PDB file of C-alpha atoms in Angstrom:
ATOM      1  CA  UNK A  76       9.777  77.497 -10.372  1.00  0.00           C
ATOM      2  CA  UNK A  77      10.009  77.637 -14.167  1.00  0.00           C
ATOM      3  CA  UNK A  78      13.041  77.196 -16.020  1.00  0.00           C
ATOM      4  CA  UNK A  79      13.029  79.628 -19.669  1.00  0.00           C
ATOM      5  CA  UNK A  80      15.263  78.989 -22.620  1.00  0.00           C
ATOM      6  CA  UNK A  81      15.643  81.692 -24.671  1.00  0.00           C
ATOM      7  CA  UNK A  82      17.422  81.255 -28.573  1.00  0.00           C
ATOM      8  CA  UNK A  83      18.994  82.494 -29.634  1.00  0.00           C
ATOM      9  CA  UNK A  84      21.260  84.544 -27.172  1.00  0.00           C
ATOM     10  CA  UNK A  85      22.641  87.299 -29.128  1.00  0.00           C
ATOM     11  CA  UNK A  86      22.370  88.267 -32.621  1.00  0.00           C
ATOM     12  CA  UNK A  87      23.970  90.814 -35.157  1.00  0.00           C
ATOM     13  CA  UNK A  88      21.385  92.177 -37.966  1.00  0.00           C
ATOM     14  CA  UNK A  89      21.329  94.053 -40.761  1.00  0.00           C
ATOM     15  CA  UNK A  90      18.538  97.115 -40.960  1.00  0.00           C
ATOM     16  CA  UNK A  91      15.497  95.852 -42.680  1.00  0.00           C
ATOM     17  CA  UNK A  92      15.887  92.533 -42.183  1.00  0.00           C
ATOM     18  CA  UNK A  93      13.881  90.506 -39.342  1.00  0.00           C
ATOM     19  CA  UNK A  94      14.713  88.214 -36.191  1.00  0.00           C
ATOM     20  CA  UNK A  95      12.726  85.777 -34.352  1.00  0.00           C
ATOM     21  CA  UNK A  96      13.364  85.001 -31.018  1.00  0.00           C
ATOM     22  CA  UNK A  97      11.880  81.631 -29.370  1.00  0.00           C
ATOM     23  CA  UNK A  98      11.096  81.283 -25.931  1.00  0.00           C
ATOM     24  CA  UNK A  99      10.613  77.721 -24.069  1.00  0.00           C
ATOM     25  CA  UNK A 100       8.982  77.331 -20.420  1.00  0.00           C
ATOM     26  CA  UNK A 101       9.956  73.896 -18.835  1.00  0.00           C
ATOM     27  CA  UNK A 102       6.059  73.784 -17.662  1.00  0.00           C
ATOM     28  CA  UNK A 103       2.618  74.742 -18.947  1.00  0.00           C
ATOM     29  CA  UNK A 104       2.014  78.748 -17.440  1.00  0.00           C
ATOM     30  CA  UNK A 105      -1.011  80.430 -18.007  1.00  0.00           C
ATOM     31  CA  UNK A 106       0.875  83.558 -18.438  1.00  0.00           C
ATOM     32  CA  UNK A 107       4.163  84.581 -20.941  1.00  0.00           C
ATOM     33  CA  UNK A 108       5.107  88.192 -21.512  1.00  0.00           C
ATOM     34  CA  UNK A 109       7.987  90.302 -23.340  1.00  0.00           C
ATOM     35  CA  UNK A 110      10.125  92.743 -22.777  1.00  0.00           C
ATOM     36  CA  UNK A 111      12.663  95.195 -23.894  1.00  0.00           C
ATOM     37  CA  UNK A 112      15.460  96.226 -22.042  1.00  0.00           C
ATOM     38  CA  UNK A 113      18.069  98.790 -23.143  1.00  0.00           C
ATOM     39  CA  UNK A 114      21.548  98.603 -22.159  1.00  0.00           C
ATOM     40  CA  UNK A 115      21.487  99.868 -18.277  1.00  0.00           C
ATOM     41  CA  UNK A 116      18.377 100.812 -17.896  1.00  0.00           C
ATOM     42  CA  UNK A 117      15.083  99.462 -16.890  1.00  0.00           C
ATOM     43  CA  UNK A 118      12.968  95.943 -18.115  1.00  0.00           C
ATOM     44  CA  UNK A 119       9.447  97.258 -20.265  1.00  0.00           C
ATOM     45  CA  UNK A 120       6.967  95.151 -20.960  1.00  0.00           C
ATOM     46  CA  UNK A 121       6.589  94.836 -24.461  1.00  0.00           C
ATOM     47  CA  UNK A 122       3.175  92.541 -24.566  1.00  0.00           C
ATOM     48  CA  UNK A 123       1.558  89.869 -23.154  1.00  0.00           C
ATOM     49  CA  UNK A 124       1.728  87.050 -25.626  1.00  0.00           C
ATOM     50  CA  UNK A 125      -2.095  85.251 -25.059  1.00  0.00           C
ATOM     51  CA  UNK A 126      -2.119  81.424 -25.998  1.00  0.00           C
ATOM     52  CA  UNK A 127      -4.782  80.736 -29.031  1.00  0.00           C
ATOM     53  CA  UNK A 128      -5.366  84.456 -29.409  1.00  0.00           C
ATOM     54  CA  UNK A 129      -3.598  87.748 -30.371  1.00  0.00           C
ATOM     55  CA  UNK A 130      -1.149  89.251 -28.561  1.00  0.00           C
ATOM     56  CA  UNK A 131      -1.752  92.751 -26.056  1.00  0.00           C
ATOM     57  CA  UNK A 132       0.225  95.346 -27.260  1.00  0.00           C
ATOM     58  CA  UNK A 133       1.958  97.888 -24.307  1.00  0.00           C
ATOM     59  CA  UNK A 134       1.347 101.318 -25.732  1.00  0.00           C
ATOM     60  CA  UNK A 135       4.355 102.329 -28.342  1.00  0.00           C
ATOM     61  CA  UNK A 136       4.415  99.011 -29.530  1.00  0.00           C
ATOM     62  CA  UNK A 137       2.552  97.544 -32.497  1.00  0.00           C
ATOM     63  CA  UNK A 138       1.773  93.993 -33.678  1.00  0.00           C
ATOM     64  CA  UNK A 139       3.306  95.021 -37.407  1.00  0.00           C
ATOM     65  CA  UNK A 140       6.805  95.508 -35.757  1.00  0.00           C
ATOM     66  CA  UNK A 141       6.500  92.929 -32.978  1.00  0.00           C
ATOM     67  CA  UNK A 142       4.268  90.278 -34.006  1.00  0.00           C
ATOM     68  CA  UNK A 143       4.015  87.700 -30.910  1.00  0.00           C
ATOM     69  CA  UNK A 144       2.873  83.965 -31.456  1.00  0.00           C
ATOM     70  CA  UNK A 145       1.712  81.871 -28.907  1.00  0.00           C
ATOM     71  CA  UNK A 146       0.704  78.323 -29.909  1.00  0.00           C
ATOM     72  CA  UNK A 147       0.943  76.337 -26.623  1.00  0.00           C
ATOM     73  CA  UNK A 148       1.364  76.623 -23.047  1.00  0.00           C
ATOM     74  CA  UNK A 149       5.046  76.139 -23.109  1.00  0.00           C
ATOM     75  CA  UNK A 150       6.163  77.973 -25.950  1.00  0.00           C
ATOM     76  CA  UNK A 151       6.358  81.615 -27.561  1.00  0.00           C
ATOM     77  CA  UNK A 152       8.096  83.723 -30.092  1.00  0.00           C
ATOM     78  CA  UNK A 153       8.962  87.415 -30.526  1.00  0.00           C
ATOM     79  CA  UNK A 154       9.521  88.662 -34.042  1.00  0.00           C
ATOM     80  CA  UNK A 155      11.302  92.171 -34.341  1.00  0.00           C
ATOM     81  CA  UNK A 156      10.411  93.221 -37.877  1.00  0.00           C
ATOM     82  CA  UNK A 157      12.448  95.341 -40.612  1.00  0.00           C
ATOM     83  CA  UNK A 158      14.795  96.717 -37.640  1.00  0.00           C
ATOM     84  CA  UNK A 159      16.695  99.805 -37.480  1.00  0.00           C
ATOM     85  CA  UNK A 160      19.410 100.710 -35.263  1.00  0.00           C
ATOM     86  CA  UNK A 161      16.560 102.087 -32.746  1.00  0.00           C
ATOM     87  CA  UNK A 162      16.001  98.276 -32.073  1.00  0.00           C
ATOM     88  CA  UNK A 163      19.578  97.520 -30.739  1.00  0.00           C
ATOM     89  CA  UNK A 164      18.703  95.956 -26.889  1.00  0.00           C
ATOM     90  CA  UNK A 165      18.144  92.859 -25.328  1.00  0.00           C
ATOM     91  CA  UNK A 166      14.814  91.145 -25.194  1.00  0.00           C
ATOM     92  CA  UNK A 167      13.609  89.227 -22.281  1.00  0.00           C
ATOM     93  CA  UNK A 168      10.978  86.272 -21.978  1.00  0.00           C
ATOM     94  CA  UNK A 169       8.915  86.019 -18.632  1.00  0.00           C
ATOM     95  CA  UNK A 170       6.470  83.574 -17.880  1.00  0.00           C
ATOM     96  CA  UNK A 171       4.877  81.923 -14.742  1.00  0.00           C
ATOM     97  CA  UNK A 172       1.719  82.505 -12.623  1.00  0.00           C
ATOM     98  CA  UNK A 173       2.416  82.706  -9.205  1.00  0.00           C
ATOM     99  CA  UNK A 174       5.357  83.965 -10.399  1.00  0.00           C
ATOM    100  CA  UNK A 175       7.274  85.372 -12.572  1.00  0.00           C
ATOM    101  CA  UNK A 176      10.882  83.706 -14.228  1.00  0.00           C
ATOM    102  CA  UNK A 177      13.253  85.048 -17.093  1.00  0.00           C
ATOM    103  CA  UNK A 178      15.289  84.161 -19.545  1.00  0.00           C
ATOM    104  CA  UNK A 179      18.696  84.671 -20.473  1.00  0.00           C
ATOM    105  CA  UNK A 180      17.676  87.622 -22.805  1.00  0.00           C
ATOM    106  CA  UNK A 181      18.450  88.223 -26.435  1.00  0.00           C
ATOM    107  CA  UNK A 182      20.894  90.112 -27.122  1.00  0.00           C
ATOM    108  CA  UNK A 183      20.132  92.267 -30.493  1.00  0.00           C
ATOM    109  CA  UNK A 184      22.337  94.215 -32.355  1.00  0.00           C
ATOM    110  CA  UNK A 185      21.328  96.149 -35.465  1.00  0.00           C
ATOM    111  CA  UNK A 186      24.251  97.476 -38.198  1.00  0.00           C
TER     112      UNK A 186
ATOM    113  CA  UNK B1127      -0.488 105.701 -12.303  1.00  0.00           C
ATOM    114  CA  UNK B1128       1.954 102.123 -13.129  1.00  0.00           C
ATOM    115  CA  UNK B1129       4.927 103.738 -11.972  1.00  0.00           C
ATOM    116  CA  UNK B1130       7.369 102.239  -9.404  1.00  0.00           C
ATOM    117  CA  UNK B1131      10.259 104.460  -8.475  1.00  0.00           C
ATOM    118  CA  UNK B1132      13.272 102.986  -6.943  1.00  0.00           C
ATOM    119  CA  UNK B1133      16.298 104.500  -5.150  1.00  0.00           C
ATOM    120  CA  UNK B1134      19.499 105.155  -4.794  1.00  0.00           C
ATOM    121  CA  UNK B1135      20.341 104.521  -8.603  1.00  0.00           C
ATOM    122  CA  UNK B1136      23.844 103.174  -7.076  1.00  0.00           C
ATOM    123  CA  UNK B1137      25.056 102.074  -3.982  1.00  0.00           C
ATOM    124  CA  UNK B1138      28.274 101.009  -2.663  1.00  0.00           C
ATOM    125  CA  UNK B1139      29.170  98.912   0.609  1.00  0.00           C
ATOM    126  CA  UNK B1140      31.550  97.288   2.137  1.00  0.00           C
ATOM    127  CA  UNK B1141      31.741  93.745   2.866  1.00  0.00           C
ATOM    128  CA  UNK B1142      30.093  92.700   5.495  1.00  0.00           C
ATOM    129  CA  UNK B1143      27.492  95.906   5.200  1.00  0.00           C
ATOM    130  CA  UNK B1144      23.724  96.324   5.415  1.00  0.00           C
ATOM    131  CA  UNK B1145      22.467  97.911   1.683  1.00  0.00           C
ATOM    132  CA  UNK B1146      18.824  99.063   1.650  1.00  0.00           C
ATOM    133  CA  UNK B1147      17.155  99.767  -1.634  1.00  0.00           C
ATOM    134  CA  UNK B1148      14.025 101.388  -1.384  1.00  0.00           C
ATOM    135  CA  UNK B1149      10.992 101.361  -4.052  1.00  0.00           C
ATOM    136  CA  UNK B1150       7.402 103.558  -3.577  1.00  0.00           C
ATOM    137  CA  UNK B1151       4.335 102.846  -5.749  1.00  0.00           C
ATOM    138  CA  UNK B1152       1.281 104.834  -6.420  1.00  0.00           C
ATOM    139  CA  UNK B1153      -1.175 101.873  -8.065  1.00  0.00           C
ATOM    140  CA  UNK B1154      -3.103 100.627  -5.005  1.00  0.00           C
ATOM    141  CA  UNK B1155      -4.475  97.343  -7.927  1.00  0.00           C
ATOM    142  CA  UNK B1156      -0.972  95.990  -7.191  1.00  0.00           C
ATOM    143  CA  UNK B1157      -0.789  92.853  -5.857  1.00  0.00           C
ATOM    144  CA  UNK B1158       2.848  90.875  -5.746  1.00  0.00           C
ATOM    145  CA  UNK B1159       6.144  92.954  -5.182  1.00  0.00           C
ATOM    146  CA  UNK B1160       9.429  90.393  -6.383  1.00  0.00           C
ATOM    147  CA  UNK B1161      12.755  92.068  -6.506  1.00  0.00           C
ATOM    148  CA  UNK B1162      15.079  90.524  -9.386  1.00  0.00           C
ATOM    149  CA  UNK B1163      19.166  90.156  -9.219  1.00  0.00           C
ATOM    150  CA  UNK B1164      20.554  91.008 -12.467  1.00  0.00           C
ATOM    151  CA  UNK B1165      24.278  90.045 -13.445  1.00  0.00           C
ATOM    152  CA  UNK B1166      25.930  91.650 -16.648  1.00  0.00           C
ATOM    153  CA  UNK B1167      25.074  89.556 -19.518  1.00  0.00           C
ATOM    154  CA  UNK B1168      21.924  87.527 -17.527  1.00  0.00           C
ATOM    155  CA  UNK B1169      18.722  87.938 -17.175  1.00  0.00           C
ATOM    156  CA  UNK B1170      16.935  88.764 -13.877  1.00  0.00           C
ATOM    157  CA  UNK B1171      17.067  86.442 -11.328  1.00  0.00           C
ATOM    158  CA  UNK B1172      13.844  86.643  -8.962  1.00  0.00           C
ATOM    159  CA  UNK B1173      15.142  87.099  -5.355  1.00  0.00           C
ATOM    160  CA  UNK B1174      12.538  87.570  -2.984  1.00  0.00           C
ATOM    161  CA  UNK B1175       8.688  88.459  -3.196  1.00  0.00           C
ATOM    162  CA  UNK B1176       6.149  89.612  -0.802  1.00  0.00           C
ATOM    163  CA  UNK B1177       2.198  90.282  -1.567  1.00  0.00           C
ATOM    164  CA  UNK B1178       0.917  93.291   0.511  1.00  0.00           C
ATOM    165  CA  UNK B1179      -0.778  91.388   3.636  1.00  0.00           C
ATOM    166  CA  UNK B1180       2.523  90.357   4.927  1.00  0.00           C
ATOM    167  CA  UNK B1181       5.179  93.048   6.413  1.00  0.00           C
ATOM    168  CA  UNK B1182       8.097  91.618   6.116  1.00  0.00           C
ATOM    169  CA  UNK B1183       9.527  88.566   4.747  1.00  0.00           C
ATOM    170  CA  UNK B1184      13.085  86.928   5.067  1.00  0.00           C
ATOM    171  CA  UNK B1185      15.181  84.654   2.909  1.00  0.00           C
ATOM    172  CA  UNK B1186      18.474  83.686   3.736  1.00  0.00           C
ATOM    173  CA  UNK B1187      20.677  87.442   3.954  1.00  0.00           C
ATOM    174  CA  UNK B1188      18.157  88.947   1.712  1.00  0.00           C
ATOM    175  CA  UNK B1189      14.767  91.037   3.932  1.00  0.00           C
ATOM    176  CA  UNK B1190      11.818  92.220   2.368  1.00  0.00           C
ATOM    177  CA  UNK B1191       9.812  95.091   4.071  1.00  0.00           C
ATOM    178  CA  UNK B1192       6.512  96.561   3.194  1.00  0.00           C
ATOM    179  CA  UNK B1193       5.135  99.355   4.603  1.00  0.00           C
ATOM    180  CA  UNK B1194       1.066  99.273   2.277  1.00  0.00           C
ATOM    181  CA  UNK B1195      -0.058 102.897   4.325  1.00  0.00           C
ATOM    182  CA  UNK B1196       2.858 104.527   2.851  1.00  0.00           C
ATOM    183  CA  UNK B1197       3.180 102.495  -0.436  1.00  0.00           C
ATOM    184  CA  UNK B1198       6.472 101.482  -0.067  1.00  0.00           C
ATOM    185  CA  UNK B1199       9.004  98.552   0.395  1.00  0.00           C
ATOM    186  CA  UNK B1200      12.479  97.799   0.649  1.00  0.00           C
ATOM    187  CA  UNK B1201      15.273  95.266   0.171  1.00  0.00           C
ATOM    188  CA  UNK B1202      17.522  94.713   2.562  1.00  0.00           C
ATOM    189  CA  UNK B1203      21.123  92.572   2.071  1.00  0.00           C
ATOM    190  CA  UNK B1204      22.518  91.352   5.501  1.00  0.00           C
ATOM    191  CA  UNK B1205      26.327  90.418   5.615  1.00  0.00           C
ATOM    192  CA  UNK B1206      26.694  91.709   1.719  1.00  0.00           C
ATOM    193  CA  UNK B1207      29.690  89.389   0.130  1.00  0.00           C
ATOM    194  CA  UNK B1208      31.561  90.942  -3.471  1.00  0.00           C
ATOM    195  CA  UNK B1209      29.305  88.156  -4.947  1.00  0.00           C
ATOM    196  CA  UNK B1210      26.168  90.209  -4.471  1.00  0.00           C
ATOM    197  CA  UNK B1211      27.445  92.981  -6.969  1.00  0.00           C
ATOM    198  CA  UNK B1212      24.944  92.921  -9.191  1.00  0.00           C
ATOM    199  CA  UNK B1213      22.078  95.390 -10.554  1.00  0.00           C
ATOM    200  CA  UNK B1214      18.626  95.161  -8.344  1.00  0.00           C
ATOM    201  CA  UNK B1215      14.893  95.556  -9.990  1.00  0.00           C
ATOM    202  CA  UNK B1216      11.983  96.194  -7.501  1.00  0.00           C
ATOM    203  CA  UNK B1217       9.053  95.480  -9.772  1.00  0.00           C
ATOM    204  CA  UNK B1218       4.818  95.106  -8.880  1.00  0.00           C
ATOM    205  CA  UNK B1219       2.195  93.072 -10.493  1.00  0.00           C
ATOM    206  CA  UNK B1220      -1.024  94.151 -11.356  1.00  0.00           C
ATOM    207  CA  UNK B1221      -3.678  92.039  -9.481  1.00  0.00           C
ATOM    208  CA  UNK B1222      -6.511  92.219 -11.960  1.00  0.00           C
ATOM    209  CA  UNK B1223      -8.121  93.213 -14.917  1.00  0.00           C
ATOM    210  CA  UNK B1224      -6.946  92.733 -18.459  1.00  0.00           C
ATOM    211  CA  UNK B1225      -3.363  93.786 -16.986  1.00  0.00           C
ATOM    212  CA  UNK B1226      -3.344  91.005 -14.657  1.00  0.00           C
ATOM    213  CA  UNK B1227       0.145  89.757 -14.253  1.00  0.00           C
ATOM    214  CA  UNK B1228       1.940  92.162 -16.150  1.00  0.00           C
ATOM    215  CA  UNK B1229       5.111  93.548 -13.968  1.00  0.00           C
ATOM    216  CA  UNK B1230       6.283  96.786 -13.581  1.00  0.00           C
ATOM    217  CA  UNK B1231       9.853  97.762 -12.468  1.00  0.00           C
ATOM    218  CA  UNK B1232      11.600  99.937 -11.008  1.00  0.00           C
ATOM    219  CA  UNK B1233      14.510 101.835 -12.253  1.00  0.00           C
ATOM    220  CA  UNK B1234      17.586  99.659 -11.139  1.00  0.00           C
ATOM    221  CA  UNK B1235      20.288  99.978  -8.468  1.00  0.00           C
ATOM    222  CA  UNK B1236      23.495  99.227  -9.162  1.00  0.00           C
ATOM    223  CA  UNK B1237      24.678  97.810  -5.967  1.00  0.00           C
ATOM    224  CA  UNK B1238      28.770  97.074  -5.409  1.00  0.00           C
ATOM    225  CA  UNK B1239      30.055  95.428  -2.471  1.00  0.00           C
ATOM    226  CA  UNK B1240      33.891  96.200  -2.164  1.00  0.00           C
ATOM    227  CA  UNK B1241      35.749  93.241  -0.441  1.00  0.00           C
TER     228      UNK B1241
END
Protein backbone atom coordinates (compact mmCIF):
# COMPACT_ATOMS: atom_id res chain seq x y z
CA UNK A 1 0.00 0.00 0.00
CA UNK A 2 0.93 3.68 -0.32
CA UNK A 3 0.87 6.01 2.39
CA UNK A 4 -0.22 10.03 0.99
CA UNK A 5 0.49 13.18 2.91
CA UNK A 6 -1.44 15.83 1.96
CA UNK A 7 -0.48 19.82 3.27
CA UNK A 8 -1.80 21.47 4.10
CA UNK A 9 -5.12 20.13 5.70
CA UNK A 10 -7.46 22.93 5.66
CA UNK A 11 -7.20 26.39 4.60
CA UNK A 12 -9.25 29.74 4.77
CA UNK A 13 -8.77 32.13 1.53
CA UNK A 14 -9.60 35.20 0.41
CA UNK A 15 -11.35 35.46 -3.34
CA UNK A 16 -8.69 36.11 -5.86
CA UNK A 17 -6.00 34.96 -4.17
CA UNK A 18 -4.37 31.35 -4.87
CA UNK A 19 -3.53 28.02 -2.83
CA UNK A 20 -1.24 25.27 -3.49
CA UNK A 21 -1.75 22.08 -2.19
CA UNK A 22 1.27 19.41 -2.05
CA UNK A 23 0.81 15.90 -2.20
CA UNK A 24 3.60 13.20 -1.04
CA UNK A 25 3.41 9.29 -1.93
CA UNK A 26 5.68 7.22 0.48
CA UNK A 27 6.73 5.20 -2.90
CA UNK A 28 7.41 5.85 -6.58
CA UNK A 29 3.58 5.22 -8.47
CA UNK A 30 3.25 5.46 -11.96
CA UNK A 31 -0.05 7.01 -11.48
CA UNK A 32 -1.31 10.36 -9.18
CA UNK A 33 -4.69 11.95 -9.77
CA UNK A 34 -6.99 14.82 -8.17
CA UNK A 35 -10.05 15.34 -7.08
CA UNK A 36 -12.76 17.54 -5.84
CA UNK A 37 -15.17 16.66 -3.44
CA UNK A 38 -18.00 18.88 -2.17
CA UNK A 39 -19.29 18.70 1.21
CA UNK A 40 -21.55 15.30 1.16
CA UNK A 41 -21.48 14.45 -2.00
CA UNK A 42 -19.47 12.44 -4.38
CA UNK A 43 -15.25 12.31 -5.12
CA UNK A 44 -14.62 13.85 -9.11
CA UNK A 45 -11.70 13.46 -10.66
CA UNK A 46 -10.25 16.61 -11.33
CA UNK A 47 -7.02 15.41 -13.59
CA UNK A 48 -4.52 13.09 -13.87
CA UNK A 49 -1.31 14.81 -12.94
CA UNK A 50 1.40 13.00 -15.68
CA UNK A 51 5.11 13.00 -14.36
CA UNK A 52 7.52 15.10 -16.91
CA UNK A 53 4.50 16.19 -18.92
CA UNK A 54 1.25 18.26 -18.68
CA UNK A 55 -1.45 17.45 -16.79
CA UNK A 56 -5.12 15.75 -18.36
CA UNK A 57 -7.75 17.94 -17.70
CA UNK A 58 -11.48 16.12 -16.72
CA UNK A 59 -13.92 18.12 -18.77
CA UNK A 60 -15.05 21.51 -16.73
CA UNK A 61 -11.74 21.88 -15.56
CA UNK A 62 -8.93 23.93 -17.07
CA UNK A 63 -5.14 24.05 -16.57
CA UNK A 64 -5.46 28.16 -16.03
CA UNK A 65 -7.55 27.50 -12.81
CA UNK A 66 -5.97 24.21 -11.75
CA UNK A 67 -2.55 24.06 -12.91
CA UNK A 68 -1.08 20.48 -11.76
CA UNK A 69 2.80 19.88 -11.45
CA UNK A 70 4.30 16.72 -11.39
CA UNK A 71 8.11 16.62 -11.08
CA UNK A 72 8.83 13.11 -9.68
CA UNK A 73 7.37 9.88 -8.96
CA UNK A 74 6.59 10.67 -5.41
CA UNK A 75 5.42 14.03 -5.45
CA UNK A 76 2.58 16.44 -6.87
CA UNK A 77 0.87 19.72 -6.40
CA UNK A 78 -2.59 21.18 -7.08
CA UNK A 79 -2.84 24.92 -7.49
CA UNK A 80 -6.49 26.41 -7.24
CA UNK A 81 -6.07 29.80 -8.90
CA UNK A 82 -7.83 33.34 -8.19
CA UNK A 83 -10.73 31.38 -6.20
CA UNK A 84 -14.18 32.37 -5.62
CA UNK A 85 -16.55 31.10 -3.20
CA UNK A 86 -17.58 28.39 -6.02
CA UNK A 87 -14.19 26.74 -4.99
CA UNK A 88 -15.10 26.12 -1.26
CA UNK A 89 -14.56 21.91 -0.98
CA UNK A 90 -12.07 19.60 -0.11
CA UNK A 91 -9.47 18.32 -2.48
CA UNK A 92 -8.22 14.85 -2.48
CA UNK A 93 -4.79 13.28 -3.72
CA UNK A 94 -4.87 9.59 -5.09
CA UNK A 95 -2.09 7.76 -6.30
CA UNK A 96 -1.02 4.05 -6.73
CA UNK A 97 -1.12 1.46 -9.58
CA UNK A 98 -2.55 -1.57 -8.58
CA UNK A 99 -4.30 0.52 -6.53
CA UNK A 100 -5.55 3.33 -5.58
CA UNK A 101 -4.77 5.33 -1.85
CA UNK A 102 -5.91 8.89 -0.56
CA UNK A 103 -5.06 11.47 1.34
CA UNK A 104 -6.38 13.24 4.14
CA UNK A 105 -7.98 15.89 1.79
CA UNK A 106 -7.69 19.64 1.81
CA UNK A 107 -9.99 21.28 3.24
CA UNK A 108 -10.66 24.80 1.29
CA UNK A 109 -12.58 27.51 2.33
CA UNK A 110 -13.05 30.67 0.27
CA UNK A 111 -14.40 34.22 2.10
CA UNK B 1 -21.23 6.01 -20.44
CA UNK B 2 -18.60 6.52 -16.94
CA UNK B 3 -21.38 6.47 -14.69
CA UNK B 4 -21.62 4.25 -11.56
CA UNK B 5 -24.84 4.54 -9.65
CA UNK B 6 -24.99 3.43 -6.13
CA UNK B 7 -27.88 2.77 -3.72
CA UNK B 8 -29.64 3.31 -0.99
CA UNK B 9 -28.22 6.96 -0.46
CA UNK B 10 -28.64 6.00 3.46
CA UNK B 11 -28.98 3.09 5.37
CA UNK B 12 -29.49 2.33 8.89
CA UNK B 13 -28.89 -1.05 10.93
CA UNK B 14 -28.69 -2.33 13.92
CA UNK B 15 -25.80 -3.79 15.54
CA UNK B 16 -25.10 -6.90 14.77
CA UNK B 17 -27.01 -6.47 11.12
CA UNK B 18 -26.19 -7.43 7.54
CA UNK B 19 -26.08 -3.82 5.31
CA UNK B 20 -25.89 -4.34 1.53
CA UNK B 21 -24.98 -1.45 -0.68
CA UNK B 22 -25.46 -2.02 -4.13
CA UNK B 23 -23.63 -0.19 -7.23
CA UNK B 24 -24.54 -0.95 -11.30
CA UNK B 25 -22.24 0.25 -14.11
CA UNK B 26 -22.80 0.65 -17.75
CA UNK B 27 -18.84 0.96 -19.07
CA UNK B 28 -18.00 -2.66 -19.97
CA UNK B 29 -13.73 -0.96 -20.34
CA UNK B 30 -13.91 -1.18 -16.52
CA UNK B 31 -11.56 -3.12 -14.98
CA UNK B 32 -11.04 -2.86 -10.88
CA UNK B 33 -14.16 -2.16 -8.59
CA UNK B 34 -12.61 -0.88 -4.76
CA UNK B 35 -15.18 0.38 -2.37
CA UNK B 36 -13.71 3.28 -0.01
CA UNK B 37 -14.80 3.96 3.89
CA UNK B 38 -15.05 7.54 4.43
CA UNK B 39 -15.14 9.09 8.08
CA UNK B 40 -16.17 12.87 8.57
CA UNK B 41 -13.16 14.91 8.23
CA UNK B 42 -10.89 11.84 6.38
CA UNK B 43 -10.29 10.88 3.33
CA UNK B 44 -11.42 7.54 1.80
CA UNK B 45 -10.15 4.62 3.13
CA UNK B 46 -9.96 1.70 0.40
CA UNK B 47 -11.87 -1.31 1.86
CA UNK B 48 -12.13 -4.04 -0.40
CA UNK B 49 -11.58 -4.51 -4.29
CA UNK B 50 -12.48 -7.08 -6.76
CA UNK B 51 -11.53 -7.10 -10.72
CA UNK B 52 -14.42 -8.66 -12.79
CA UNK B 53 -13.08 -12.44 -13.22
CA UNK B 54 -13.65 -13.15 -9.64
CA UNK B 55 -17.38 -13.33 -8.05
CA UNK B 56 -16.99 -12.72 -4.87
CA UNK B 57 -14.33 -11.81 -2.57
CA UNK B 58 -14.14 -11.68 1.36
CA UNK B 59 -12.16 -9.69 3.88
CA UNK B 60 -12.64 -9.95 7.36
CA UNK B 61 -16.80 -8.79 7.97
CA UNK B 62 -16.64 -6.89 4.80
CA UNK B 63 -18.04 -9.28 1.18
CA UNK B 64 -17.65 -8.19 -2.17
CA UNK B 65 -20.05 -9.59 -4.89
CA UNK B 66 -20.01 -9.17 -8.58
CA UNK B 67 -22.47 -10.17 -10.74
CA UNK B 68 -20.35 -8.91 -14.72
CA UNK B 69 -23.82 -10.27 -16.88
CA UNK B 70 -25.81 -7.84 -15.02
CA UNK B 71 -23.12 -5.12 -14.36
CA UNK B 72 -23.42 -4.96 -10.91
CA UNK B 73 -21.79 -5.50 -7.42
CA UNK B 74 -22.34 -5.13 -3.92
CA UNK B 75 -20.87 -4.63 -0.45
CA UNK B 76 -21.84 -6.51 2.12
CA UNK B 77 -20.98 -5.72 6.18
CA UNK B 78 -21.37 -8.93 8.35
CA UNK B 79 -21.84 -8.39 12.21
CA UNK B 80 -21.96 -4.32 11.56
CA UNK B 81 -20.40 -2.68 14.99
CA UNK B 82 -21.34 1.51 15.66
CA UNK B 83 -17.66 1.75 14.47
CA UNK B 84 -18.59 1.07 10.87
CA UNK B 85 -20.75 4.36 10.67
CA UNK B 86 -19.20 5.88 8.12
CA UNK B 87 -20.05 7.09 4.38
CA UNK B 88 -19.35 4.17 1.59
CA UNK B 89 -17.97 4.97 -2.19
CA UNK B 90 -18.31 2.10 -4.78
CA UNK B 91 -16.02 3.42 -7.47
CA UNK B 92 -14.54 1.53 -11.09
CA UNK B 93 -11.37 1.99 -12.92
CA UNK B 94 -11.00 2.33 -16.39
CA UNK B 95 -8.79 -0.53 -17.77
CA UNK B 96 -7.27 1.21 -20.74
CA UNK B 97 -6.74 3.87 -22.97
CA UNK B 98 -5.64 7.38 -22.16
CA UNK B 99 -8.22 7.04 -19.09
CA UNK B 100 -6.43 4.20 -17.72
CA UNK B 101 -6.60 4.32 -14.00
CA UNK B 102 -8.78 7.08 -13.52
CA UNK B 103 -11.73 6.05 -10.87
CA UNK B 104 -15.13 6.70 -10.99
CA UNK B 105 -17.53 6.68 -7.95
CA UNK B 106 -20.49 6.20 -7.00
CA UNK B 107 -22.79 8.47 -5.23
CA UNK B 108 -22.20 7.61 -1.44
CA UNK B 109 -24.18 5.77 1.25
CA UNK B 110 -24.37 6.98 4.38
CA UNK B 111 -24.45 3.90 6.41
CA UNK B 112 -25.32 4.13 10.51
CA UNK B 113 -25.15 1.26 12.68
CA UNK B 114 -27.21 2.02 15.94
CA UNK B 115 -25.70 0.13 18.99
Amino acid sequence: SAVISQKPSRDICQRGTSLTIQCQVDSQVTMMFWYRQQPGQSLTLIATANQGSEATYESGFVIDKFPISRPNLTFSTLTVSNMSPEDSSIYLCSGGDTEAFFGQGTRLTVV
Amino acid sequence: QQQVKQSPQSLIVQKGGIPIINCAYENTAFDYFPWYQQFPGKGPALLIAIRPDVSEKKEGRFTISFNKSAKQFSLHIMDSQPGDSATYFCAARNAGGTSYGKLTFGQGTILTVHP
